[in-house]
PDB file of C-alpha atoms in Angstrom:
ATOM      1  CA  MET A   1     100.422   1.644 -78.589  1.00 52.00           C
ATOM      2  CA  THR A   2     103.836   2.417 -80.102  1.00 68.00           C
ATOM      3  CA  ASN A   3     105.037  -0.191 -82.576  1.00 81.00           C
ATOM      4  CA  VAL A   4     108.829   0.021 -82.924  1.00 85.00           C
ATOM      5  CA  ILE A   5     110.720  -2.121 -85.428  1.00 87.00           C
ATOM      6  CA  GLN A   6     114.482  -2.207 -85.807  1.00 85.00           C
ATOM      7  CA  LEU A   7     115.466  -2.062 -89.476  1.00 86.00           C
ATOM      8  CA  LYS A   8     117.761  -4.767 -90.814  1.00 82.00           C
ATOM      9  CA  ASP A   9     120.344  -2.362 -92.306  1.00 85.00           C
ATOM     10  CA  LYS A  10     122.260   0.493 -90.668  1.00 90.00           C
ATOM     11  CA  LEU A  11     122.810   3.928 -92.186  1.00 93.00           C
ATOM     12  CA  GLN A  12     126.308   5.352 -92.605  1.00 93.00           C
ATOM     13  CA  PHE A  13     127.214   8.872 -91.541  1.00 95.00           C
ATOM     14  CA  GLU A  14     130.821   9.750 -92.306  1.00 91.00           C
ATOM     15  CA  GLY A  15     131.965   6.189 -91.665  1.00 90.00           C
ATOM     16  CA  THR A  16     129.818   5.639 -88.563  1.00 90.00           C
ATOM     17  CA  ALA A  17     127.115   2.951 -88.673  1.00 93.00           C
ATOM     18  CA  LEU A  18     123.870   4.116 -87.077  1.00 94.00           C
ATOM     19  CA  GLU A  19     120.947   1.873 -86.097  1.00 93.00           C
ATOM     20  CA  ILE A  20     117.579   2.968 -87.452  1.00 93.00           C
ATOM     21  CA  TYR A  21     114.127   2.155 -86.060  1.00 93.00           C
ATOM     22  CA  SER A  22     110.785   2.473 -87.803  1.00 91.00           C
ATOM     23  CA  ILE A  23     107.730   3.978 -86.103  1.00 91.00           C
ATOM     24  CA  ASN A  24     104.728   4.306 -88.430  1.00 87.00           C
ATOM     25  CA  ASP A  25     107.073   4.052 -91.441  1.00 87.00           C
ATOM     26  CA  THR A  26     109.183   6.977 -90.160  1.00 92.00           C
ATOM     27  CA  PRO A  27     112.911   6.423 -89.404  1.00 93.00           C
ATOM     28  CA  TRP A  28     113.977   7.138 -85.808  1.00 95.00           C
ATOM     29  CA  MET A  29     117.367   7.060 -84.082  1.00 95.00           C
ATOM     30  CA  GLN A  30     118.489   6.255 -80.538  1.00 94.00           C
ATOM     31  CA  SER A  31     119.986   9.048 -78.426  1.00 95.00           C
ATOM     32  CA  ARG A  32     123.120   6.897 -78.137  1.00 95.00           C
ATOM     33  CA  ASP A  33     123.719   6.853 -81.913  1.00 96.00           C
ATOM     34  CA  LEU A  34     122.696  10.498 -82.189  1.00 96.00           C
ATOM     35  CA  ALA A  35     125.408  11.412 -79.672  1.00 96.00           C
ATOM     36  CA  ILE A  36     128.001   9.396 -81.616  1.00 95.00           C
ATOM     37  CA  ALA A  37     127.047  11.080 -84.887  1.00 95.00           C
ATOM     38  CA  LEU A  38     127.376  14.548 -83.283  1.00 96.00           C
ATOM     39  CA  GLY A  39     130.818  13.720 -81.886  1.00 95.00           C
ATOM     40  CA  TYR A  40     129.875  13.461 -78.192  1.00 95.00           C
ATOM     41  CA  LYS A  41     131.603  11.012 -75.884  1.00 91.00           C
ATOM     42  CA  ASP A  42     128.312   9.444 -74.787  1.00 92.00           C
ATOM     43  CA  GLU A  43     124.572  10.129 -74.832  1.00 94.00           C
ATOM     44  CA  THR A  44     124.689  12.211 -71.632  1.00 95.00           C
ATOM     45  CA  SER A  45     125.193  15.407 -73.646  1.00 95.00           C
ATOM     46  CA  VAL A  46     122.202  14.660 -75.873  1.00 96.00           C
ATOM     47  CA  ARG A  47     120.086  13.919 -72.799  1.00 95.00           C
ATOM     48  CA  LYS A  48     121.069  17.245 -71.241  1.00 95.00           C
ATOM     49  CA  LEU A  49     120.218  19.146 -74.424  1.00 96.00           C
ATOM     50  CA  PHE A  50     116.816  17.489 -74.514  1.00 97.00           C
ATOM     51  CA  ASP A  51     116.105  18.063 -70.788  1.00 96.00           C
ATOM     52  CA  ARG A  52     116.983  21.756 -71.047  1.00 95.00           C
ATOM     53  CA  ASN A  53     114.742  22.260 -74.081  1.00 96.00           C
ATOM     54  CA  LYS A  54     112.107  19.547 -73.767  1.00 94.00           C
ATOM     55  CA  ASP A  55     109.313  22.078 -74.164  1.00 96.00           C
ATOM     56  CA  GLU A  56     110.384  22.458 -77.844  1.00 96.00           C
ATOM     57  CA  PHE A  57     109.918  18.743 -78.559  1.00 96.00           C
ATOM     58  CA  THR A  58     106.644  16.981 -79.349  1.00 95.00           C
ATOM     59  CA  SER A  59     105.863  13.274 -79.217  1.00 93.00           C
ATOM     60  CA  ASN A  60     106.443  13.206 -82.984  1.00 94.00           C
ATOM     61  CA  MET A  61     110.013  14.363 -82.418  1.00 96.00           C
ATOM     62  CA  SER A  62     111.107  12.321 -79.380  1.00 95.00           C
ATOM     63  CA  GLN A  63     109.726   9.589 -77.151  1.00 95.00           C
ATOM     64  CA  THR A  64     110.923   6.787 -74.865  1.00 94.00           C
ATOM     65  CA  VAL A  65     110.258   3.138 -75.696  1.00 92.00           C
ATOM     66  CA  LYS A  66     111.289  -0.250 -74.312  1.00 89.00           C
ATOM     67  CA  LEU A  67     113.521  -2.381 -76.523  1.00 85.00           C
ATOM     68  CA  THR A  68     114.334  -6.060 -76.023  1.00 78.00           C
ATOM     69  CA  ALA A  69     118.013  -6.776 -75.450  1.00 72.00           C
ATOM     70  CA  SER A  70     119.685 -10.191 -75.111  1.00 69.00           C
ATOM     71  CA  GLY A  71     118.101 -12.584 -72.647  1.00 68.00           C
ATOM     72  CA  ASN A  72     114.655 -10.948 -72.980  1.00 74.00           C
ATOM     73  CA  TYR A  73     115.910  -7.989 -70.908  1.00 79.00           C
ATOM     74  CA  LYS A  74     113.863  -4.833 -71.497  1.00 84.00           C
ATOM     75  CA  LYS A  75     115.716  -1.520 -71.606  1.00 87.00           C
ATOM     76  CA  THR A  76     114.203   1.947 -71.890  1.00 90.00           C
ATOM     77  CA  VAL A  77     115.742   4.181 -74.584  1.00 93.00           C
ATOM     78  CA  ARG A  78     114.930   7.584 -76.046  1.00 95.00           C
ATOM     79  CA  LEU A  79     114.362   7.800 -79.783  1.00 96.00           C
ATOM     80  CA  PHE A  80     114.417  10.870 -82.025  1.00 96.00           C
ATOM     81  CA  SER A  81     112.648  11.309 -85.348  1.00 95.00           C
ATOM     82  CA  PRO A  82     114.400  13.207 -88.203  1.00 96.00           C
ATOM     83  CA  ARG A  83     112.867  16.471 -86.938  1.00 96.00           C
ATOM     84  CA  GLY A  84     113.987  15.684 -83.408  1.00 96.00           C
ATOM     85  CA  CYS A  85     117.524  14.802 -84.588  1.00 96.00           C
ATOM     86  CA  HIS A  86     117.682  18.038 -86.592  1.00 96.00           C
ATOM     87  CA  LEU A  87     116.609  20.126 -83.567  1.00 97.00           C
ATOM     88  CA  ILE A  88     119.215  18.466 -81.318  1.00 97.00           C
ATOM     89  CA  ALA A  89     121.848  19.090 -83.997  1.00 96.00           C
ATOM     90  CA  ILE A  90     120.893  22.809 -84.083  1.00 96.00           C
ATOM     91  CA  MET A  91     121.441  23.018 -80.309  1.00 96.00           C
ATOM     92  CA  ALA A  92     124.720  21.094 -80.436  1.00 95.00           C
ATOM     93  CA  LYS A  93     127.989  23.060 -80.700  1.00 92.00           C
ATOM     94  CA  THR A  94     130.181  20.247 -81.995  1.00 94.00           C
ATOM     95  CA  LYS A  95     132.182  20.230 -85.244  1.00 94.00           C
ATOM     96  CA  MET A  96     129.976  17.454 -86.622  1.00 95.00           C
ATOM     97  CA  ALA A  97     126.674  19.251 -85.975  1.00 95.00           C
ATOM     98  CA  LYS A  98     126.545  21.203 -89.261  1.00 95.00           C
ATOM     99  CA  SER A  99     127.257  18.241 -91.552  1.00 96.00           C
ATOM    100  CA  PHE A 100     124.902  16.056 -89.506  1.00 96.00           C
ATOM    101  CA  ARG A 101     122.035  18.533 -89.941  1.00 96.00           C
ATOM    102  CA  LYS A 102     122.472  18.273 -93.698  1.00 95.00           C
ATOM    103  CA  TRP A 103     122.688  14.474 -93.527  1.00 96.00           C
ATOM    104  CA  VAL A 104     119.430  14.316 -91.529  1.00 95.00           C
ATOM    105  CA  LEU A 105     117.541  16.267 -94.203  1.00 92.00           C
ATOM    106  CA  ASP A 106     119.129  14.561 -97.210  1.00 92.00           C
ATOM    107  CA  VAL A 107     119.383  10.960 -95.972  1.00 94.00           C
ATOM    108  CA  LEU A 108     117.536  10.175 -92.765  1.00 93.00           C
ATOM    109  CA  GLU A 109     114.329  12.081 -93.432  1.00 89.00           C
ATOM    110  CA  THR A 110     113.897  10.529 -96.884  1.00 87.00           C
ATOM    111  CA  TYR A 111     115.029   7.050 -95.877  1.00 86.00           C
ATOM    112  CA  LYS A 112     112.623   4.222 -96.693  1.00 72.00           C
ATOM    113  CA  GLN A 113     113.312   0.505 -96.419  1.00 61.00           C
ATOM    114  CA  ASP A 114     111.467  -2.780 -96.461  1.00 48.00           C
ATOM    115  CA  VAL A 115     110.998  -3.655 -92.816  1.00 45.00           C
ATOM    116  CA  LYS A 116     112.331  -6.960 -91.494  1.00 45.00           C
ATOM    117  CA  PRO A 117     111.064  -7.293 -87.916  1.00 46.00           C
ATOM    118  CA  GLN A 118     113.879  -7.730 -85.432  1.00 44.00           C
ATOM    119  CA  GLN A 119     112.474  -5.830 -82.473  1.00 46.00           C
ATOM    120  CA  GLU A 120     108.810  -5.158 -82.033  1.00 44.00           C
ATOM    121  CA  ILE A 121     107.447  -3.403 -78.973  1.00 44.00           C
ATOM    122  CA  THR A 122     103.984  -4.760 -78.225  1.00 41.00           C
ATOM    123  CA  PRO A 123     102.100  -5.519 -75.030  1.00 39.00           C
ATOM    124  CA  PRO A 124     103.683  -8.683 -73.566  1.00 40.00           C
ATOM    125  CA  THR A 125     101.894 -11.892 -74.551  1.00 38.00           C
ATOM    126  CA  PHE A 126     103.031 -15.357 -73.572  1.00 38.00           C
ATOM    127  CA  TYR A 127     102.875 -16.748 -77.109  1.00 38.00           C
ATOM    128  CA  ALA A 128     104.091 -13.666 -79.044  1.00 43.00           C
ATOM    129  CA  LYS A 129     105.912 -14.737 -82.226  1.00 49.00           C
ATOM    130  CA  THR A 130     108.663 -12.147 -82.824  1.00 54.00           C
ATOM    131  CA  MET A 131     112.406 -12.025 -83.311  1.00 57.00           C
ATOM    132  CA  LEU A 132     114.570 -10.677 -80.497  1.00 60.00           C
ATOM    133  CA  ALA A 133     117.488  -8.299 -81.017  1.00 58.00           C
ATOM    134  CA  ASP A 134     119.999 -11.189 -80.972  1.00 58.00           C
ATOM    135  CA  GLY A 135     118.017 -13.083 -83.633  1.00 60.00           C
ATOM    136  CA  THR A 136     116.410 -15.528 -81.181  1.00 60.00           C
ATOM    137  CA  ASP A 137     112.856 -16.662 -81.822  1.00 61.00           C
ATOM    138  CA  SER A 138     110.885 -15.309 -78.857  1.00 62.00           C
ATOM    139  CA  GLU A 139     108.526 -18.300 -78.953  1.00 66.00           C
ATOM    140  CA  VAL A 140     111.484 -20.670 -78.583  1.00 65.00           C
ATOM    141  CA  ALA A 141     112.862 -18.536 -75.749  1.00 66.00           C
ATOM    142  CA  THR A 142     109.477 -18.645 -74.008  1.00 66.00           C
ATOM    143  CA  ARG A 143     109.333 -22.429 -74.332  1.00 73.00           C
ATOM    144  CA  ASN A 144     112.847 -22.762 -72.890  1.00 75.00           C
ATOM    145  CA  GLN A 145     111.866 -20.605 -69.922  1.00 75.00           C
ATOM    146  CA  ALA A 146     108.736 -22.687 -69.390  1.00 70.00           C
ATOM    147  CA  LYS A 147     110.769 -25.927 -69.510  1.00 74.00           C
ATOM    148  CA  HIS A 148     113.217 -24.502 -66.975  1.00 74.00           C
ATOM    149  CA  LEU A 149     110.382 -23.573 -64.604  1.00 74.00           C
ATOM    150  CA  ILE A 150     108.729 -26.984 -65.030  1.00 74.00           C
ATOM    151  CA  GLY A 151     112.057 -28.665 -64.211  1.00 73.00           C
ATOM    152  CA  LYS A 152     112.347 -26.654 -61.004  1.00 73.00           C
ATOM    153  CA  MET A 153     108.775 -27.523 -60.032  1.00 69.00           C
ATOM    154  CA  ASN A 154     109.421 -31.255 -60.622  1.00 72.00           C
ATOM    155  CA  LYS A 155     112.497 -31.139 -58.373  1.00 72.00           C
ATOM    156  CA  MET A 156     110.496 -29.415 -55.656  1.00 70.00           C
ATOM    157  CA  MET A 157     107.769 -32.080 -55.928  1.00 67.00           C
ATOM    158  CA  GLU A 158     110.395 -34.835 -55.615  1.00 70.00           C
ATOM    159  CA  MET A 159     111.792 -33.193 -52.473  1.00 70.00           C
ATOM    160  CA  MET A 160     108.292 -32.899 -50.998  1.00 67.00           C
ATOM    161  CA  ASP A 161     107.597 -36.606 -51.735  1.00 64.00           C
ATOM    162  CA  HIS A 162     110.903 -37.535 -50.086  1.00 67.00           C
ATOM    163  CA  MET A 163     110.061 -35.480 -46.996  1.00 67.00           C
ATOM    164  CA  GLU A 164     106.558 -36.988 -46.880  1.00 64.00           C
ATOM    165  CA  GLY A 165     108.114 -40.474 -46.835  1.00 64.00           C
ATOM    166  CA  HIS A 166     110.262 -39.539 -43.833  1.00 61.00           C
ATOM    167  CA  VAL A 167     107.216 -38.145 -42.024  1.00 54.00           C
ATOM    168  CA  CYS A 168     105.299 -41.385 -42.627  1.00 60.00           C
ATOM    169  CA  ILE A 169     108.203 -43.437 -41.217  1.00 65.00           C
ATOM    170  CA  MET A 170     108.378 -41.227 -38.134  1.00 64.00           C
ATOM    171  CA  ASN A 171     104.622 -41.515 -37.578  1.00 63.00           C
ATOM    172  CA  SER A 172     104.825 -45.299 -37.935  1.00 65.00           C
ATOM    173  CA  ARG A 173     107.613 -45.520 -35.355  1.00 69.00           C
ATOM    174  CA  LEU A 174     105.713 -43.290 -32.974  1.00 64.00           C
ATOM    175  CA  GLU A 175     102.669 -45.550 -33.296  1.00 72.00           C
ATOM    176  CA  GLU A 176     104.858 -48.599 -32.545  1.00 74.00           C
ATOM    177  CA  VAL A 177     106.230 -46.936 -29.405  1.00 63.00           C
ATOM    178  CA  GLU A 178     102.740 -45.973 -28.266  1.00 71.00           C
ATOM    179  CA  ALA A 179     101.525 -49.556 -28.807  1.00 74.00           C
ATOM    180  CA  LYS A 180     104.416 -50.955 -26.782  1.00 73.00           C
ATOM    181  CA  VAL A 181     103.755 -48.525 -23.952  1.00 64.00           C
ATOM    182  CA  ARG A 182     100.071 -49.497 -23.929  1.00 72.00           C
ATOM    183  CA  GLY A 183     101.069 -53.192 -23.839  1.00 71.00           C
ATOM    184  CA  LEU A 184     103.408 -52.592 -20.917  1.00 67.00           C
ATOM    185  CA  ASP A 185     100.705 -50.718 -19.078  1.00 64.00           C
ATOM    186  CA  SER A 186      98.251 -53.583 -19.500  1.00 65.00           C
ATOM    187  CA  LYS A 187     100.805 -56.114 -18.251  1.00 63.00           C
ATOM    188  CA  ILE A 188     101.536 -54.005 -15.194  1.00 57.00           C
ATOM    189  CA  ARG A 189      97.843 -53.734 -14.357  1.00 60.00           C
ATOM    190  CA  VAL A 190      97.569 -57.552 -14.267  1.00 57.00           C
ATOM    191  CA  PHE A 191      99.796 -57.546 -11.178  1.00 50.00           C
ATOM    192  CA  ALA A 192      97.975 -54.714  -9.402  1.00 51.00           C
ATOM    193  CA  VAL A 193      95.673 -55.709  -6.526  1.00 52.00           C
ATOM    194  CA  ASP A 194      94.373 -52.320  -5.401  1.00 57.00           C
ATOM    195  CA  SER A 195      94.340 -48.684  -6.459  1.00 57.00           C
ATOM    196  CA  ASP A 196      97.208 -47.744  -4.154  1.00 62.00           C
ATOM    197  CA  SER A 197      99.502 -50.408  -5.594  1.00 62.00           C
ATOM    198  CA  LEU A 198      98.444 -49.435  -9.127  1.00 56.00           C
ATOM    199  CA  ALA A 199      99.456 -45.808  -8.534  1.00 64.00           C
ATOM    200  CA  LYS A 200     102.852 -46.893  -7.182  1.00 65.00           C
ATOM    201  CA  LEU A 201     103.436 -49.262 -10.091  1.00 58.00           C
ATOM    202  CA  ASP A 202     102.481 -46.578 -12.682  1.00 63.00           C
ATOM    203  CA  LEU A 203     104.957 -44.188 -11.067  1.00 66.00           C
ATOM    204  CA  VAL A 204     107.758 -46.772 -11.022  1.00 60.00           C
ATOM    205  CA  MET A 205     107.228 -47.870 -14.622  1.00 63.00           C
ATOM    206  CA  GLY A 206     106.790 -44.293 -15.838  1.00 64.00           C
ATOM    207  CA  ASN A 207     110.183 -43.329 -14.439  1.00 63.00           C
ATOM    208  CA  THR A 208     111.768 -46.495 -15.862  1.00 59.00           C
ATOM    209  CA  LEU A 209     110.386 -45.905 -19.355  1.00 55.00           C
ATOM    210  CA  GLU A 210     111.512 -42.267 -19.324  1.00 60.00           C
ATOM    211  CA  VAL A 211     115.096 -43.320 -18.534  1.00 52.00           C
ATOM    212  CA  VAL A 212     115.093 -46.190 -21.018  1.00 45.00           C
ATOM    213  CA  MET A 213     113.724 -44.143 -23.938  1.00 53.00           C
ATOM    214  CA  ARG A 214     116.670 -41.750 -23.729  1.00 57.00           C
ATOM    215  CA  GLY A 215     119.041 -44.610 -24.639  1.00 51.00           C
ATOM    216  CA  LYS A 216     119.935 -45.718 -28.153  1.00 51.00           C
ATOM    217  CA  SER A 217     119.344 -49.496 -27.721  1.00 61.00           C
ATOM    218  CA  TYR A 218     116.035 -49.021 -25.941  1.00 60.00           C
ATOM    219  CA  LYS A 219     114.599 -52.447 -26.882  1.00 64.00           C
ATOM    220  CA  ASP A 220     117.167 -54.481 -24.936  1.00 72.00           C
ATOM    221  CA  ARG A 221     117.065 -52.101 -22.005  1.00 73.00           C
ATOM    222  CA  ILE A 222     113.263 -52.237 -21.840  1.00 68.00           C
ATOM    223  CA  ILE A 223     113.346 -56.033 -21.779  1.00 73.00           C
ATOM    224  CA  LYS A 224     115.975 -56.020 -19.039  1.00 79.00           C
ATOM    225  CA  CYS A 225     114.055 -53.487 -16.954  1.00 73.00           C
ATOM    226  CA  LEU A 226     110.816 -55.415 -17.447  1.00 74.00           C
ATOM    227  CA  LYS A 227     112.440 -58.591 -16.174  1.00 80.00           C
ATOM    228  CA  GLU A 228     113.741 -56.791 -13.099  1.00 81.00           C
ATOM    229  CA  GLU A 229     110.420 -55.085 -12.429  1.00 74.00           C
ATOM    230  CA  ASN A 230     108.572 -58.360 -13.040  1.00 73.00           C
ATOM    231  CA  ALA A 231     110.612 -60.038 -10.312  1.00 79.00           C
ATOM    232  CA  LYS A 232     109.976 -57.136  -7.927  1.00 78.00           C
ATOM    233  CA  LEU A 233     106.292 -57.173  -8.774  1.00 72.00           C
ATOM    234  CA  ARG A 234     106.042 -60.877  -8.057  1.00 74.00           C
ATOM    235  CA  GLN A 235     107.530 -60.342  -4.622  1.00 74.00           C
ATOM    236  CA  THR A 236     105.311 -57.335  -3.932  1.00 69.00           C
ATOM    237  CA  VAL A 237     102.141 -59.100  -5.013  1.00 60.00           C
ATOM    238  CA  GLN A 238     102.974 -62.203  -2.968  1.00 67.00           C
ATOM    239  CA  VAL A 239     103.321 -60.084   0.153  1.00 63.00           C
ATOM    240  CA  MET A 240     100.143 -58.088  -0.503  1.00 64.00           C
ATOM    241  CA  THR A 241      97.927 -61.070  -1.330  1.00 60.00           C
ATOM    242  CA  HIS A 242      97.687 -64.699  -0.331  1.00 56.00           C
ATOM    243  CA  ASN A 243      96.460 -65.710  -3.762  1.00 53.00           C
ATOM    244  CA  THR A 244      99.456 -67.120  -5.650  1.00 49.00           C
ATOM    245  CA  ALA A 245      97.544 -66.968  -8.941  1.00 53.00           C
ATOM    246  CA  TRP A 246      98.226 -63.199  -9.121  1.00 46.00           C
ATOM    247  CA  ALA A 247     101.971 -63.799  -9.060  1.00 47.00           C
ATOM    248  CA  THR A 248     102.100 -65.601 -12.421  1.00 53.00           C
ATOM    249  CA  ALA A 249     103.002 -63.461 -15.428  1.00 52.00           C
TER     250      ALA A 249
END
């Protein structure tokens, strides 16, 4: 496991501030700052020098690590030890290369400083107590993230409860409709005198209910239709039977 700590102070090379990292009490430098010190426009040139000659570098001279940027974002960077910086400076053909090689041996290689943890690369743990690059307490940041997630979960639970309430209302209304249909069916069967009449009445009332249920004010329309069908049923039953008792609702 590579333990990388960003040192609290920067080193100066001919007026340029360079960030220094400590790995096993040895100062290391990012390829970005190394490129600036050598006079390159960006770190692309340093990367090309390394890629062309990577067989000359050991893990004690250069390695990639993940550093924590703002917002807990992890970025992968390449670091160089004093020996690695010196070798890159030998390969470089810039005007600053010669003076930088001397600076590496005189300043960087002998640099020692009390470490104040600002960035520490360790296996991720939920309750790790470290300081991020922007000075934020990682434990506080973790708590804020947890609170944000809990807030989202609570909102989702509220939405689910709201939806469950609507489902219960719909089920209740469906049960009411089913009960009314069963009541109508029982009333119709009171007027039936034989199986043939019962089949005809079921067909008539089934068609009536299907038409009525498509309307918005279905209660009033059902009552109206029932009154009309009740009158027809009375007439039908009176014709089919001589017993007037069957004609009373």
